[in-house]
Short mmCIF file of C-alpha atoms and ligand atoms in Angstrom, two decimals:
data_model
loop_
_atom_site.label_atom_id
_atom_site.label_comp_id
_atom_site.label_asym_id
_atom_site.label_seq_id
_atom_site.Cartn_x
_atom_site.Cartn_y
_atom_site.Cartn_z
CA MET A 1 120.59 122.57 115.34
CA GLY A 2 121.10 123.14 111.61
CA SER A 3 122.39 120.38 109.40
CA TRP A 4 125.64 122.29 108.91
CA SER A 5 126.41 122.46 112.62
CA ARG A 6 125.41 118.83 112.93
CA THR A 7 127.89 117.96 110.25
CA VAL A 8 130.60 119.93 112.01
CA LEU A 9 129.82 118.19 115.28
CA ILE A 10 129.78 114.84 113.58
CA LEU A 11 133.08 115.50 111.84
CA PHE A 12 134.54 116.56 115.16
CA LEU A 13 133.33 113.38 116.83
CA THR A 14 134.64 111.38 113.93
CA ILE A 15 138.05 112.96 114.01
CA SER A 16 138.45 112.72 117.79
CA ALA A 17 137.34 109.12 117.74
CA ALA A 18 139.69 108.42 114.86
CA VAL A 19 142.61 109.87 116.77
CA LEU A 20 141.71 107.83 119.85
CA SER A 21 141.32 104.61 117.93
CA THR A 22 143.02 104.59 114.57
CA PRO A 23 142.70 100.83 114.00
CA LEU A 24 138.91 101.13 113.89
CA ILE A 25 139.03 103.25 110.79
CA ASN A 26 140.63 100.56 108.71
CA LYS A 27 137.68 98.28 109.27
CA LEU A 28 135.17 100.99 108.51
CA GLN A 29 135.58 102.39 105.06
CA PRO A 30 132.73 104.66 104.07
CA ASP A 31 131.75 102.42 101.18
CA LYS A 32 131.22 99.39 103.36
CA GLU A 33 127.86 98.60 104.84
CA TRP A 34 127.47 99.53 108.47
CA PRO A 35 128.33 96.55 110.61
CA GLN A 36 125.30 96.60 112.93
CA LEU A 37 122.97 99.07 111.42
CA VAL A 38 122.30 97.57 108.04
CA LYS A 39 122.55 93.89 108.59
CA GLN A 40 122.70 91.85 105.42
CA PRO A 41 120.03 89.19 105.56
CA SER A 42 121.42 85.73 105.43
CA GLN A 43 120.07 83.39 102.79
CA ASP A 44 118.34 81.13 105.28
CA GLU A 45 116.38 83.88 106.97
CA SER A 46 112.78 82.82 106.78
CA ALA A 47 111.17 84.78 104.00
CA GLU A 48 107.76 83.66 105.21
CA THR A 49 108.24 85.31 108.56
CA ILE A 50 109.01 88.53 106.80
CA SER A 51 106.06 88.53 104.48
CA GLU A 52 103.62 87.48 107.18
CA LYS A 53 104.28 90.69 108.99
CA SER A 54 102.40 92.79 106.51
CA LYS A 55 99.62 91.72 104.29
CA GLY A 56 100.34 94.57 101.94
CA GLY A 57 103.88 93.56 101.20
CA LEU A 58 105.16 97.10 100.82
CA ALA A 59 105.51 97.33 104.52
CA VAL A 60 108.10 94.99 105.75
CA GLU A 61 109.64 95.06 109.13
CA LEU A 62 113.18 93.96 109.48
CA VAL A 63 113.37 90.81 111.50
CA ASN A 64 115.68 92.48 113.97
CA GLY A 65 114.04 95.87 113.71
CA GLN A 66 113.86 96.32 117.46
CA HIS A 67 117.58 95.92 117.77
CA LEU A 68 118.19 98.31 114.90
CA ALA A 69 116.03 100.99 116.42
CA GLU A 70 118.03 100.87 119.61
CA THR A 71 121.33 101.04 117.80
CA VAL A 72 120.32 104.15 116.01
CA LYS A 73 118.82 105.83 119.02
CA LYS A 74 122.09 105.49 120.86
CA THR A 75 123.94 107.28 118.11
CA GLU A 76 122.07 110.55 118.31
CA PRO A 77 124.40 113.24 119.60
CA GLU A 78 122.04 114.24 122.45
CA ASP A 79 122.26 110.72 123.79
CA SER A 80 125.98 110.30 123.59
CA GLU A 81 127.48 112.62 126.14
CA ASN A 82 129.60 109.77 127.37
CA GLU A 83 132.85 109.09 125.49
CA ASP A 84 132.18 105.37 125.68
CA ASP A 85 129.17 105.79 123.46
CA VAL A 86 131.35 106.65 120.50
CA SER A 87 131.28 103.15 119.18
CA ALA A 88 132.38 101.67 115.91
CA ASP A 89 128.83 102.09 114.62
CA ILE A 90 128.76 105.77 115.20
CA ILE A 91 132.06 106.34 113.50
CA SER A 92 131.15 104.49 110.35
CA LYS A 93 127.72 106.08 110.24
CA CYS A 94 129.18 109.52 110.63
CA LEU A 95 131.72 108.95 107.92
CA ILE A 96 128.90 108.04 105.61
CA GLU A 97 126.81 110.99 106.64
CA ALA A 98 129.70 113.41 106.24
CA LYS A 99 130.32 112.03 102.78
CA ASP A 100 126.61 112.25 101.96
CA ASP A 101 126.49 115.88 102.93
CA PHE A 102 128.53 117.09 100.00
CA GLN A 103 126.96 115.43 97.02
CA LYS A 104 123.58 115.26 95.36
CA VAL A 105 122.18 111.78 94.91
CA ASP A 106 122.65 110.71 91.31
CA TYR A 107 120.13 108.32 89.73
CA THR A 108 122.04 107.79 86.51
CA GLY A 109 121.31 104.28 85.30
CA ALA A 110 118.64 103.62 87.91
CA GLN A 111 115.44 102.27 86.38
CA LEU A 112 111.72 102.11 87.12
CA TRP A 113 110.18 98.69 86.54
CA LYS A 114 106.59 97.55 86.68
CA VAL A 115 106.49 94.11 88.25
CA SER A 116 103.47 91.86 88.03
CA THR A 117 102.02 90.82 91.37
CA GLU A 118 99.74 88.20 89.94
CA LYS A 119 102.04 85.31 90.76
CA ASN A 120 102.49 84.23 94.37
CA GLY A 121 105.99 84.71 95.66
CA TRP A 122 106.61 88.20 94.33
CA ARG A 123 106.45 89.62 97.82
CA VAL A 124 109.12 87.37 99.22
CA VAL A 125 111.45 88.10 96.32
CA LEU A 126 110.96 91.86 96.40
CA ASN A 127 111.30 92.01 100.16
CA ARG A 128 114.61 90.23 99.98
CA LEU A 129 115.88 92.57 97.26
CA ARG A 130 114.66 95.57 99.16
CA ARG A 131 116.37 94.53 102.35
CA ARG A 132 119.63 94.26 100.42
CA ASN A 133 119.00 97.84 99.27
CA LEU A 134 118.95 96.80 95.61
CA ILE A 135 115.45 98.15 94.99
CA SER A 136 112.91 100.44 96.58
CA THR A 137 109.18 100.27 96.11
CA TRP A 138 107.10 103.07 94.61
CA GLY A 139 103.42 102.83 93.72
CA THR A 140 101.19 99.84 93.35
CA ASN A 141 97.81 98.90 91.93
CA GLY A 142 95.97 95.60 92.36
CA THR A 143 98.02 93.73 89.78
CA SER A 144 101.46 95.34 89.60
CA ILE A 145 104.01 97.21 91.66
CA ASP A 146 106.57 99.80 90.55
CA ILE A 147 110.12 99.37 91.79
CA LEU A 148 113.21 101.53 91.48
CA VAL A 149 116.17 99.33 90.58
CA GLN A 150 119.66 100.56 91.47
CA PRO A 151 122.02 100.60 88.47
CA ASN A 152 124.48 98.08 89.93
CA ALA A 153 121.61 95.71 90.75
CA ILE A 154 119.92 95.39 87.37
CA GLN A 155 121.46 92.02 86.57
CA ASN A 156 120.81 90.53 90.00
CA VAL A 157 117.23 91.75 90.15
CA THR A 158 116.59 90.45 86.64
CA ASN A 159 117.92 87.06 87.67
CA ALA A 160 115.89 86.98 90.86
CA LEU A 161 112.63 87.78 89.04
CA ASN A 162 113.32 85.41 86.16
CA ARG A 163 114.11 82.62 88.56
CA GLU A 164 110.62 82.94 90.04
CA LYS A 165 109.06 83.56 86.60
CA ILE A 166 107.75 86.93 87.74
CA HIS A 167 106.92 89.15 84.81
CA PHE A 168 108.23 92.72 84.65
CA GLU A 169 108.76 95.54 82.19
CA ILE A 170 111.05 98.53 82.18
CA ILE A 171 109.13 101.80 82.40
CA ILE A 172 111.98 104.30 82.82
CA GLU A 173 115.42 103.41 81.41
CA ASP A 174 117.34 106.16 83.16
CA LEU A 175 115.76 107.90 86.10
CA GLN A 176 118.32 110.69 86.24
CA ALA A 177 117.55 111.68 82.64
CA ARG A 178 113.88 112.00 83.65
CA ILE A 179 114.77 113.99 86.73
CA ASN A 180 116.86 116.36 84.60
CA GLN A 181 113.92 116.95 82.25
CA GLU A 182 111.25 117.20 84.91
CA ASN A 183 111.53 120.80 86.04
CA PRO A 184 113.32 122.95 83.43
CA PRO A 185 114.30 126.52 84.38
CA LEU A 186 112.05 129.38 83.30
CA ASP A 187 112.96 131.76 80.50
CA GLU A 188 113.75 135.45 81.02
CA ASN A 189 110.24 136.65 80.16
CA GLU A 190 108.68 134.57 82.88
CA ILE A 191 111.19 135.82 85.41
CA GLU A 192 110.32 139.42 84.56
CA LEU A 193 106.62 138.63 84.82
CA GLN A 194 107.15 137.20 88.29
CA ASP A 195 108.63 140.45 89.50
CA ARG A 196 105.62 142.41 88.27
CA ARG A 197 103.15 139.98 89.86
CA GLY A 198 104.54 140.48 93.33
CA HIS A 199 105.30 136.80 93.88
CA ARG A 200 107.21 134.12 92.03
CA MET A 201 104.61 131.39 92.02
CA ASN A 202 103.17 129.88 88.86
CA TRP A 203 101.97 126.42 87.88
CA LYS A 204 104.40 125.90 85.04
CA GLN A 205 107.19 124.88 87.38
CA TYR A 206 107.85 123.10 90.66
CA HIS A 207 108.94 125.75 93.13
CA ARG A 208 111.26 125.95 96.08
CA LEU A 209 109.71 126.50 99.51
CA GLU A 210 110.69 130.17 99.50
CA ASP A 211 108.54 130.84 96.41
CA ILE A 212 105.58 128.98 97.89
CA TYR A 213 105.79 130.79 101.23
CA GLY A 214 106.36 134.12 99.46
CA PHE A 215 103.15 133.48 97.55
CA LEU A 216 101.15 132.73 100.71
CA ASP A 217 102.41 135.91 102.35
CA TYR A 218 101.63 137.89 99.22
CA LEU A 219 98.02 136.69 99.28
CA ALA A 220 97.61 137.58 102.96
CA LYS A 221 98.96 141.06 102.28
CA THR A 222 96.88 141.58 99.13
CA TYR A 223 93.57 140.18 100.42
CA PRO A 224 93.64 140.85 104.17
CA ALA A 225 89.83 140.72 104.41
CA ILE A 226 89.69 137.05 103.47
CA VAL A 227 93.21 135.58 103.61
CA SER A 228 95.45 135.08 106.62
CA VAL A 229 98.65 133.14 107.12
CA LYS A 230 100.16 131.82 110.29
CA SER A 231 102.83 129.42 111.34
CA ILE A 232 101.54 126.36 113.18
CA GLY A 233 104.96 125.01 114.14
CA ASN A 234 108.51 124.47 113.07
CA SER A 235 110.11 121.49 111.40
CA HIS A 236 113.12 119.58 112.73
CA GLU A 237 115.44 121.94 110.87
CA GLY A 238 113.52 125.00 112.05
CA ARG A 239 111.48 125.83 108.96
CA GLU A 240 108.02 127.25 109.52
CA ILE A 241 104.97 125.15 108.79
CA LYS A 242 102.68 127.72 107.24
CA LEU A 243 98.92 127.51 107.29
CA LEU A 244 96.78 129.71 105.04
CA ARG A 245 93.14 130.40 105.84
CA ILE A 246 90.55 131.71 103.41
CA SER A 247 87.27 132.78 104.95
CA ASN A 248 84.52 135.33 104.42
CA GLY A 249 83.98 135.39 108.19
CA ASN A 250 80.47 133.98 108.07
CA PRO A 251 80.00 132.45 111.55
CA LYS A 252 77.84 129.65 110.15
CA ASN A 253 80.65 128.31 107.96
CA LYS A 254 81.84 124.74 108.21
CA ALA A 255 85.57 124.24 107.79
CA VAL A 256 87.67 122.14 105.42
CA PHE A 257 91.31 121.26 106.08
CA ILE A 258 93.75 120.35 103.31
CA ASP A 259 97.33 119.17 103.73
CA GLY A 260 99.93 118.67 101.01
CA GLY A 261 103.53 117.59 100.79
CA ILE A 262 103.56 115.10 103.68
CA HIS A 263 105.80 112.99 101.47
CA ALA A 264 108.71 115.05 100.25
CA ARG A 265 109.10 113.66 96.74
CA GLU A 266 105.44 113.99 95.74
CA TRP A 267 105.92 117.42 94.17
CA ILE A 268 102.58 117.45 92.38
CA SER A 269 100.88 117.66 95.79
CA PRO A 270 102.10 121.13 96.93
CA ALA A 271 101.76 122.32 93.32
CA THR A 272 98.11 121.25 93.29
CA VAL A 273 97.24 122.58 96.73
CA THR A 274 98.75 125.99 95.92
CA TYR A 275 96.72 125.98 92.70
CA TYR A 276 93.52 125.67 94.75
CA ILE A 277 94.70 128.45 97.05
CA ASN A 278 95.36 130.70 94.07
CA GLN A 279 92.00 129.92 92.50
CA PHE A 280 89.99 130.67 95.65
CA ALA A 281 91.94 133.71 96.86
CA GLU A 282 92.33 135.49 93.51
CA ASN A 283 88.74 134.88 92.41
CA PHE A 284 86.91 134.92 95.69
CA ASP A 285 84.26 137.49 94.64
CA VAL A 286 83.14 135.46 91.67
CA GLU A 287 83.46 132.02 93.28
CA ASP A 288 80.46 129.76 93.93
CA ASP A 289 78.64 130.25 97.22
CA ASP A 290 79.62 126.69 98.15
CA ILE A 291 83.25 127.77 98.09
CA LYS A 292 82.73 131.18 99.70
CA ASN A 293 80.78 129.84 102.65
CA ILE A 294 83.46 127.48 103.85
CA ASP A 295 86.44 128.29 106.06
CA TRP A 296 89.36 126.84 104.11
CA TYR A 297 92.55 125.82 105.85
CA PHE A 298 95.56 124.84 103.75
CA VAL A 299 98.98 123.53 104.75
CA PRO A 300 100.53 123.12 101.30
CA VAL A 301 103.90 121.84 102.52
CA LEU A 302 103.59 119.87 105.74
CA ASN A 303 107.11 118.46 105.38
CA PRO A 304 109.16 121.54 104.45
CA ASP A 305 112.57 120.01 105.34
CA GLY A 306 111.93 116.96 103.21
CA TYR A 307 110.63 119.13 100.38
CA GLU A 308 113.76 121.26 100.31
CA TYR A 309 115.88 118.14 100.58
CA THR A 310 114.27 116.75 97.43
CA HIS A 311 115.22 119.94 95.62
CA LEU A 312 118.78 120.11 96.93
CA LYS A 313 119.99 116.60 97.72
CA ASP A 314 117.81 113.66 96.81
CA ARG A 315 114.87 114.04 94.42
CA LEU A 316 113.32 110.82 95.69
CA TRP A 317 113.40 111.40 99.45
CA ARG A 318 110.10 110.55 101.15
CA LYS A 319 110.37 111.09 104.92
CA ASN A 320 110.95 114.17 107.05
CA ARG A 321 114.48 115.11 108.11
CA LYS A 322 114.67 113.90 111.68
CA PRO A 323 118.43 113.66 112.23
CA GLY A 324 120.07 110.34 111.56
CA ALA A 325 122.56 108.78 109.19
CA GLY A 326 121.94 108.47 105.49
CA ARG A 327 118.75 106.63 104.69
CA CYS A 328 118.25 105.98 108.41
CA SER A 329 117.30 109.60 108.99
CA GLY A 330 113.72 110.77 108.80
CA VAL A 331 110.29 109.55 109.83
CA ASP A 332 107.41 108.77 107.49
CA LEU A 333 105.00 111.47 108.69
CA ASN A 334 102.08 109.57 107.24
CA ARG A 335 102.79 106.74 109.68
CA ASN A 336 103.26 109.04 112.67
CA PHE A 337 99.70 110.25 113.36
CA GLY A 338 98.08 109.07 116.55
CA TYR A 339 95.26 106.75 115.63
CA ARG A 340 96.17 103.06 115.84
CA TRP A 341 99.77 104.18 115.59
CA GLY A 342 102.26 101.37 115.06
CA GLY A 343 99.92 98.97 113.30
CA LYS A 344 100.09 97.29 109.93
CA GLY A 345 102.08 98.71 107.06
CA THR A 346 104.52 100.56 109.31
CA SER A 347 108.10 99.91 110.33
CA ASN A 348 110.01 100.36 113.56
CA SER A 349 113.32 100.54 111.72
CA PRO A 350 114.59 104.11 111.20
CA CYS A 351 116.28 103.00 107.98
CA ASP A 352 112.97 102.08 106.42
CA GLU A 353 111.01 104.43 104.17
CA ILE A 354 107.87 103.72 106.19
CA TYR A 355 109.49 104.28 109.61
CA ARG A 356 106.69 105.34 111.95
CA GLY A 357 108.88 107.18 114.48
CA PRO A 358 109.44 106.33 118.14
CA ARG A 359 105.85 107.17 119.17
CA ALA A 360 102.68 108.77 117.86
CA PHE A 361 103.14 112.48 117.07
CA SER A 362 106.85 112.28 117.87
CA GLU A 363 107.56 114.59 114.92
CA PRO A 364 107.14 118.38 115.07
CA GLU A 365 105.39 118.37 111.69
CA SER A 366 102.61 115.91 112.61
CA LYS A 367 102.43 117.38 116.12
CA ALA A 368 101.78 120.81 114.58
CA ILE A 369 98.61 119.44 112.97
CA GLN A 370 97.47 117.84 116.22
CA ASP A 371 98.08 121.07 118.14
CA PHE A 372 96.29 123.12 115.52
CA PHE A 373 93.15 121.01 115.78
CA LYS A 374 93.28 121.11 119.57
CA SER A 375 93.31 124.89 119.55
CA SER A 376 90.95 125.56 116.64
CA ALA A 377 87.33 126.42 117.33
CA SER A 378 86.24 125.75 113.74
CA GLU A 379 83.84 122.98 112.97
CA PHE A 380 85.61 120.74 110.45
CA SER A 381 83.52 118.72 108.03
CA ALA A 382 86.31 117.54 105.75
CA TYR A 383 90.02 116.72 105.79
CA LEU A 384 91.84 116.04 102.54
CA THR A 385 95.45 114.95 102.26
CA TYR A 386 97.07 115.14 98.82
CA HIS A 387 99.66 112.63 97.67
CA SER A 388 100.92 110.99 94.52
CA TYR A 389 100.70 108.76 92.63
CA GLY A 390 98.14 106.24 91.32
CA GLN A 391 94.91 108.26 90.85
CA TYR A 392 92.95 107.14 93.85
CA ILE A 393 90.33 108.71 96.11
CA LEU A 394 90.73 106.78 99.34
CA TYR A 395 88.70 106.92 102.53
CA PRO A 396 89.34 105.34 105.96
CA TRP A 397 90.26 103.10 107.36
CA GLY A 398 93.85 102.78 106.39
CA TYR A 399 95.02 100.85 109.45
CA ASP A 400 93.17 97.67 108.56
CA ASN A 401 90.53 96.16 106.38
CA ALA A 402 87.60 97.91 108.01
CA VAL A 403 85.37 100.86 107.18
CA PRO A 404 83.71 103.50 109.38
CA PRO A 405 79.93 103.38 109.91
CA ASP A 406 79.30 106.15 107.37
CA HIS A 407 81.41 104.56 104.63
CA LEU A 408 78.52 104.60 102.18
CA ASP A 409 78.44 108.42 102.39
CA LEU A 410 82.20 108.58 101.89
CA ASN A 411 82.02 106.22 98.96
CA ALA A 412 79.14 108.09 97.30
CA VAL A 413 80.87 111.47 97.54
CA GLY A 414 84.18 109.94 96.44
CA LYS A 415 82.52 108.47 93.36
CA LYS A 416 80.97 111.84 92.52
CA MET A 417 84.36 113.46 92.86
CA ALA A 418 85.86 110.90 90.49
CA THR A 419 83.10 111.51 87.97
CA ALA A 420 83.69 115.27 88.08
CA ILE A 421 87.43 114.77 87.62
CA LYS A 422 86.87 112.44 84.70
CA SER A 423 84.49 114.82 82.92
CA THR A 424 86.89 117.74 83.41
CA GLY A 425 90.20 116.17 82.49
CA ASP A 426 89.52 112.61 81.35
CA ASP A 427 91.63 110.93 84.02
CA ASN A 428 90.24 107.88 85.79
CA TYR A 429 90.35 107.85 89.59
CA SER A 430 89.54 104.70 91.56
CA VAL A 431 87.49 105.09 94.74
CA GLY A 432 87.55 102.89 97.84
CA SER A 433 88.90 102.47 101.34
CA SER A 434 92.70 102.66 101.51
CA SER A 435 93.29 99.34 103.16
CA ASN A 436 90.98 97.60 100.76
CA LEU A 437 92.06 99.24 97.50
CA LEU A 438 95.78 99.45 98.28
CA TYR A 439 97.19 97.95 101.45
CA PRO A 440 96.85 98.56 105.21
CA ALA A 441 98.97 101.40 106.57
CA ALA A 442 98.42 102.73 110.09
CA GLY A 443 99.22 106.21 111.37
CA GLY A 444 98.06 108.25 108.39
CA SER A 445 96.67 111.76 108.73
CA ASP A 446 93.38 110.60 107.18
CA ASP A 447 92.66 107.92 109.80
CA TRP A 448 93.51 110.33 112.58
CA ALA A 449 91.26 113.06 111.13
CA LYS A 450 88.40 110.55 110.90
CA SER A 451 89.07 109.42 114.46
CA ILE A 452 88.56 112.94 115.80
CA GLY A 453 85.15 113.07 114.15
CA ILE A 454 85.73 114.74 110.78
CA LYS A 455 83.23 113.27 108.38
CA TYR A 456 84.61 113.59 104.84
CA THR A 457 88.16 112.40 105.15
CA TYR A 458 90.09 111.41 102.03
CA THR A 459 93.56 110.69 100.78
CA ILE A 460 93.82 111.82 97.18
CA GLU A 461 96.55 110.13 95.17
CA LEU A 462 97.11 112.43 92.20
CA ASN A 463 98.57 111.50 88.81
CA ASP A 464 99.86 109.49 87.24
CA ARG A 465 99.38 105.72 87.15
CA GLY A 466 103.04 104.84 87.06
CA PHE A 467 104.43 106.12 83.78
CA TYR A 468 106.40 109.02 85.25
CA GLY A 469 105.60 108.12 88.86
CA PHE A 470 106.94 110.75 91.25
CA VAL A 471 108.87 112.50 88.49
CA LEU A 472 105.85 114.03 86.77
CA PRO A 473 106.90 116.70 84.24
CA THR A 474 105.77 120.28 84.77
CA GLN A 475 103.35 120.36 81.84
CA TYR A 476 101.10 118.07 83.88
CA ILE A 477 100.75 120.46 86.81
CA GLU A 478 97.92 122.56 85.40
CA PRO A 479 95.80 119.73 83.96
CA VAL A 480 96.16 117.65 87.15
CA ALA A 481 95.37 120.59 89.43
CA LYS A 482 92.46 121.76 87.30
CA GLU A 483 90.68 118.41 87.06
CA SER A 484 91.22 117.62 90.73
CA LEU A 485 89.75 121.02 91.61
CA ALA A 486 86.53 119.79 90.01
CA GLY A 487 86.61 116.98 92.59
CA LEU A 488 87.15 119.47 95.40
CA ARG A 489 84.09 121.44 94.28
CA VAL A 490 81.99 118.29 94.63
CA LEU A 491 83.32 117.89 98.13
CA ALA A 492 82.45 121.50 98.97
CA ALA A 493 78.88 120.85 97.87
CA ALA A 494 78.72 117.73 100.03
CA VAL A 495 79.90 119.71 103.06
CA HIS A 496 76.91 122.03 102.64
CA THR A 497 74.36 119.25 102.38
CA ALA A 498 75.81 117.04 105.14
C1 LIG B 501 97.84 97.92 87.02
O1 LIG B 501 98.80 98.40 86.08
C2 LIG B 501 99.02 97.51 85.01
C3 LIG B 501 100.15 98.06 84.18
O2 LIG B 501 99.89 99.37 83.77
C4 LIG B 501 97.75 97.32 84.22
O3 LIG B 501 97.96 96.45 83.12
C5 LIG B 501 96.67 96.80 85.13
O4 LIG B 501 95.46 96.71 84.44
C6 LIG B 501 96.51 97.66 86.36
N1 LIG B 501 95.62 96.99 87.29
C7 LIG B 501 94.56 97.58 87.84
C8 LIG B 501 93.77 96.75 88.79
O5 LIG B 501 94.25 98.72 87.57
C1 LIG B 502 124.94 90.21 92.52
O1 LIG B 502 125.09 88.83 92.72
C2 LIG B 502 126.44 88.38 92.79
C3 LIG B 502 126.42 86.87 92.87
O2 LIG B 502 125.51 86.43 93.85
C4 LIG B 502 127.10 89.02 94.01
O3 LIG B 502 128.44 88.63 94.09
C5 LIG B 502 127.02 90.54 93.86
O4 LIG B 502 127.56 91.15 95.01
C6 LIG B 502 125.59 90.98 93.66
N1 LIG B 502 125.54 92.39 93.40
C7 LIG B 502 124.90 93.24 94.19
C8 LIG B 502 124.91 94.68 93.78
O5 LIG B 502 124.32 92.89 95.19
C1 LIG B 503 88.76 104.72 82.35
O1 LIG B 503 87.57 104.10 82.78
C2 LIG B 503 86.72 103.73 81.71
C3 LIG B 503 85.42 103.22 82.30
O2 LIG B 503 85.42 103.20 83.68
C4 LIG B 503 87.39 102.66 80.86
O3 LIG B 503 86.56 102.30 79.80
C5 LIG B 503 88.69 103.25 80.33
O4 LIG B 503 89.38 102.26 79.61
C6 LIG B 503 89.55 103.76 81.45
N1 LIG B 503 90.69 104.44 80.89
C7 LIG B 503 91.92 104.22 81.31
C8 LIG B 503 92.98 105.01 80.61
O5 LIG B 503 92.18 103.47 82.22
ZN1 LIG B 504 102.40 110.09 99.77
#
């Protein structure tokens, strides 16, 4: 069901319920918090209990998360055939969703702060602010964490941090201004050039899904001997999940799988992965033998609904678009893969940005990857998943502070990749296991790929280190893609010697 028909259904439910029970509406103005769904934490709620739940601190489970999950589940239209199910919760949620549907999220006055994590107690403070929806967390390194501060919360967050003597600095004064400057429209000349090229893709701009998919199809049509495209599934909203394969057909080839765009707002990821595709497909004849003698599989946009949503509605959306209300829709696909699913650094609350979903591979997007690997006869030696930001090359495990038996191999190749990136583009990448270098997070595509026996499995966190964060201007696309391609070439060499 499309989002439009959902909205219509929801409006219908809302209106019929409103007619049946007018008094309810008075209590449930759209601007108010939802009575059950988003419960305001009371002051005496034990902050320790909350922080204990996740060592990493980014991943906090609501104390009553179980209850929340059930509330939301009940509100899905499929589950509410019975009139009695149209409760106060549903009505207020639907009002909010209907309101949400007509306007783009505006980040005017919202700020990005870098908060020091060197003083104990930061986690408790930030968790409390986050649960009140005053901040959300972005990237982190060992000694600081980036937070988005809502405009109406600047004073309160300042007070809270000052009270605990936690140091912070403002990195972005006005997020909306940055968003407006991030992806400027192309001039007339470029538009004309696109028409002559036969596709609209370039690496001077962040593109809509249609341009990206048009480019993949163009390559398959232009280079049928080496390039093929197929759909490996459909998203919640029915968009195709396209996979592009580049292969010279040599039966001895090992295979490498690359996914991009798991997280909707990390635009540099699909931009970079399509850059690799372009490089290999357009220059295949003159490419290195290491590149030619690999079967390459690319899914540049694994979360197509979320990606489009970041272009049309909310630039900073992270999850997929599993139906739900407001920020309680969507599942974090990189918590939904089926190895040690549900562990540390994940949430069972649908309203959370790291919501893992109701069960492993519950989402059509992650399921598509699982199904593809089940049906593929290729012998995969590497799986890379591209994200932003922070400049990391991370290997398993993510679920906990542990490493696989061949971690020394993974570390050695990772270090070589970082060196190649540095000598090409001068950016520093840090190398290590995800749980160790960042924080534990279970259910990632990297852990799952490793668990099915793929040797060289990495999460690459592309640029930057928290100056622009997710809102990386377009002039960075080519340098970031180019230097990271040097890292990919190192990986290709390792695949041949493994
Ligand atoms: C983390 O970022 C801060 C601010 O940019 C920097 O001062 C610090 O050195 C970084 N820490 C690590 C471990 O890279
Ligand atoms: C900020 O704090 C004041 C005083 O505690 C409170 O009344 C107000 O609602 C808070 N603002 C927000 C946006 O939470
Ligand atoms: C990059 O790493 C080198 C050595 O590892 C260090 O000297 C340099 O300061 C780093 N640059 C940045 C921008 O972090
Ligand atoms: Zn990500």
